Each structure stands twice: as structure tokens, then as C-alpha cells.
Amino acid sequence: MDFDKLREQMVKTQLISRGIKDKKVLDAMSCVPRHLFVEDAMVANAYSDMALPIGDGQTISQPYMVAVMTELLELHGFEKVLEIGTGSGYQGAVLAELAREVYTIERLPSMAERAMNTLSALSYNNVHVKIGDGSQGWPEKAPFDRIIITAASPNVPPPLIEQLTRGGILLLPIGTRYSQTLLKIKKKDSGQTEEYHTPCVFVPLVGKYGWDSDE
Ligand code: SAM
């Protein structure tokens, strides 16, 4: 299979055609080999316009959703980013192309180990993976310029607001178990601003500030 060609088509037909404009985001998604982040049985569908199963009932997000979320983060290259929900490691790799350092937390040990192996095989040395409950953030490494949650949250986890720099952006799918909207929060000197964006459906954030279980 010609993965370079499939990736180029994905960027044109799924991202540019739907309004993704940030050239840096388009370039990052043109270069990260998404087919290396999916299971062997899913390789032929790696560049399809859909989320895909990655084992343990979890998913790698649809390419368009990865692009929308990455664009909303307004990355310039100097940022320290925290991702909650490492999954396959794909979103982390896209972020690593656009930011200085990426810290990413996954609650499922086997998933985190697979992502670590993939990311290190591709020499993403600026991505740091930790196993744990990301709803509590990563206090030892805080503060973060950007925080992105790639799992559905019932509310905004307070520790994540605390661990965000002033002027920083927190992005999360917020809502019920089966239906959410992307919420972008900008932390200001005085308070914060909130914008609601695309409707979406993510697997649940399970943890102290998320859901009790993923069933
Ligand atoms: N960003 C991922 C990628 O690029 O493949 C996709 C993330 S997947 C939609 C959501 C992930 O969040 C799952 O791997 C799930 O195990 C993880 N997750 C759920 N609750 C979590 C928590 N409290 N802390 C860390 N990870 C969590």
C-alpha cells in the first residue's frame, strides 16, 4: 500500500475540504505515519475517515477530529503540552511535531506501553508517557501551556485548570457518556473564557474527576 499517497489524500479530502486551515497542522498530519499507530488488522483503514478500535474497547480518533483539536490548541512551537488519554500515541505524535514537549497520560498500562514503543521507534523523544489517572493532571511537570483531554469528560477537572499557565488553553470533549461538545477554555489573568465548538463522541474519561468506570 502507498501510505504516503493515502495520507496525502486524507489531508486533502478529509481536512482541507472541511476547513482545516492551519498549514502547520496540515503538514504535521501529512507526515505522521498513522498506519503505524493502529493494530495490524486495521492498517488498511488507517487513513479512512473514521475512528478505529485500538484494543481494550478504546479508539484512535478520526483524523478530522485530531486536526480540529490540534488547530484549536493554537500551537506556535514553544509550548509544553499535557495530553490526557494517550491511546495509540497518534495525537501525541501530531502534537510533538508542533510543540516543544508533550507529556501524555494513559490509565491502561498495556495501552501506554504500546504507545511508548511506537513513539520511541519513531524517535519522538519529546513525548513523555506516564501510566495513571490523567484527570488529576501531572503536578510534578506542571504548569502546562496547553492541556488536551482526548476522552469524554462530565465536567472540567479542577486540577487541570490549576496546572494550566495564564494565557494557556484547555480543550476537552464535555457532556454525557455518549454525546459531547468540544469546549475550549482560555485561562486569563482575571478568570477564563469559554467557547463551545464541534459536537463529538469520545470514550469516557475514567478517574477521580471523570466517570467511575467505562461500562
Ligand atoms: N489520543 C488517543 C490517540 O491518539 O490514539 C486516543 C484516545 S482514546 C479516544 C481515549 C483514551 O483515554 C483511552 O486510551 C483511555 O484508556 C484513556 N483514558 C480514559 N480515562 C483516562 C484517565 N483518567 N487518564 C488517562 N487516560 C484515560
Short mmCIF file of C-alpha atoms in Angstrom, two decimals, residues 26-140:
data_model
loop_
_atom_site.label_atom_id
_atom_site.label_comp_id
_atom_site.label_asym_id
_atom_site.label_seq_id
_atom_site.Cartn_x
_atom_site.Cartn_y
_atom_site.Cartn_z
CA LEU A 26 -1.83 20.03 7.82
CA ASP A 27 1.94 19.48 7.49
CA ALA A 28 2.09 17.53 10.75
CA MET A 29 -0.76 15.27 9.69
CA SER A 30 0.91 14.84 6.29
CA CYS A 31 3.99 13.45 7.93
CA VAL A 32 2.93 11.36 10.97
CA PRO A 33 2.56 7.70 9.81
CA ARG A 34 -0.91 6.96 11.25
CA HIS A 35 -0.76 3.36 9.94
CA LEU A 36 2.00 2.59 12.48
CA PHE A 37 -0.31 3.55 15.38
CA VAL A 38 -3.15 1.13 14.57
CA GLU A 39 -3.41 -2.63 15.04
CA ASP A 40 -2.23 -4.86 12.18
CA ALA A 41 -5.81 -5.79 11.27
CA MET A 42 -6.71 -2.09 10.85
CA VAL A 43 -3.74 -0.95 8.76
CA ALA A 44 -5.75 -0.91 5.52
CA ASN A 45 -8.22 1.50 7.18
CA ALA A 46 -5.65 3.70 8.91
CA TYR A 47 -6.33 6.71 6.63
CA SER A 48 -10.11 6.22 6.44
CA ASP A 49 -12.49 8.94 7.59
CA MET A 50 -13.34 7.30 10.94
CA ALA A 51 -12.23 6.46 14.45
CA LEU A 52 -10.76 2.93 14.71
CA PRO A 53 -10.57 0.38 17.53
CA ILE A 54 -7.14 0.12 19.19
CA GLY A 55 -7.95 -2.65 21.69
CA ASP A 56 -9.36 -2.69 25.25
CA GLY A 57 -12.55 -1.00 23.97
CA GLN A 58 -10.61 2.20 23.14
CA THR A 59 -10.29 4.13 19.88
CA ILE A 60 -7.87 6.25 17.87
CA SER A 61 -9.84 9.38 16.93
CA GLN A 62 -10.99 10.18 13.39
CA PRO A 63 -8.26 12.17 11.53
CA TYR A 64 -10.59 15.19 11.19
CA MET A 65 -11.19 15.28 14.97
CA VAL A 66 -7.41 15.11 15.61
CA ALA A 67 -6.95 18.03 13.19
CA VAL A 68 -9.76 20.13 14.70
CA MET A 69 -8.46 19.64 18.23
CA THR A 70 -4.87 20.33 17.24
CA GLU A 71 -5.86 23.51 15.37
CA LEU A 72 -7.88 24.75 18.36
CA LEU A 73 -4.78 24.46 20.54
CA GLU A 74 -3.10 27.33 18.59
CA LEU A 75 0.41 25.90 18.85
CA HIS A 76 3.45 28.01 17.92
CA GLY A 77 6.27 25.60 18.73
CA PHE A 78 7.43 26.66 22.21
CA GLU A 79 4.63 25.06 24.24
CA LYS A 80 4.71 22.39 26.91
CA VAL A 81 1.57 20.32 26.30
CA LEU A 82 -0.26 17.82 28.51
CA GLU A 83 -2.47 15.21 26.82
CA ILE A 84 -4.88 13.07 28.84
CA GLY A 85 -5.65 9.78 27.06
CA THR A 86 -2.51 8.64 25.21
CA GLY A 87 -4.33 5.75 23.49
CA SER A 88 -2.30 4.74 20.44
CA GLY A 89 0.06 7.72 20.80
CA TYR A 90 -1.02 9.21 17.43
CA GLN A 91 -2.37 12.51 18.77
CA GLY A 92 0.76 12.77 20.93
CA ALA A 93 2.95 12.39 17.82
CA VAL A 94 0.99 15.09 15.96
CA LEU A 95 1.40 17.40 18.98
CA ALA A 96 5.12 16.56 19.16
CA GLU A 97 5.54 17.90 15.61
CA LEU A 98 4.09 21.27 16.70
CA ALA A 99 5.12 21.84 20.31
CA ARG A 100 8.31 21.74 22.40
CA GLU A 101 7.44 18.96 24.85
CA VAL A 102 4.46 16.66 25.14
CA TYR A 103 3.50 14.94 28.40
CA THR A 104 0.79 12.33 27.96
CA ILE A 105 -1.04 10.16 30.49
CA GLU A 106 -2.83 6.85 29.87
CA ARG A 107 -4.72 4.87 32.52
CA LEU A 108 -4.38 1.45 30.84
CA PRO A 109 -0.82 0.10 31.30
CA SER A 110 -0.79 -2.15 28.21
CA MET A 111 -2.03 0.71 26.01
CA ALA A 112 0.57 3.09 27.45
CA GLU A 113 3.36 0.57 26.86
CA ARG A 114 2.34 0.05 23.22
CA ALA A 115 2.24 3.81 22.66
CA MET A 116 5.67 4.25 24.31
CA ASN A 117 7.14 1.60 21.98
CA THR A 118 5.60 3.16 18.86
CA LEU A 119 6.68 6.68 19.79
CA SER A 120 10.21 5.64 20.65
CA ALA A 121 10.55 3.54 17.43
CA LEU A 122 9.66 6.75 15.54
CA SER A 123 12.15 8.79 17.63
CA TYR A 124 9.57 11.08 19.20
CA ASN A 125 11.95 11.89 22.01
CA ASN A 126 9.96 14.95 23.13
CA VAL A 127 6.95 12.82 24.13
CA HIS A 128 6.84 11.53 27.73
CA VAL A 129 4.26 8.87 28.58
CA LYS A 130 3.01 8.13 32.11
CA ILE A 131 0.58 5.49 33.35
CA GLY A 132 -2.07 6.91 35.68
CA ASP A 133 -5.27 8.86 36.14
CA GLY A 134 -4.88 11.89 33.90
CA SER A 135 -7.95 13.61 35.36
CA GLN A 136 -5.60 14.60 38.22
CA GLY A 137 -3.03 16.02 35.79
CA TRP A 138 0.74 15.68 36.21
CA PRO A 139 1.56 18.08 39.10
CA GLU A 140 5.31 17.35 39.08
#
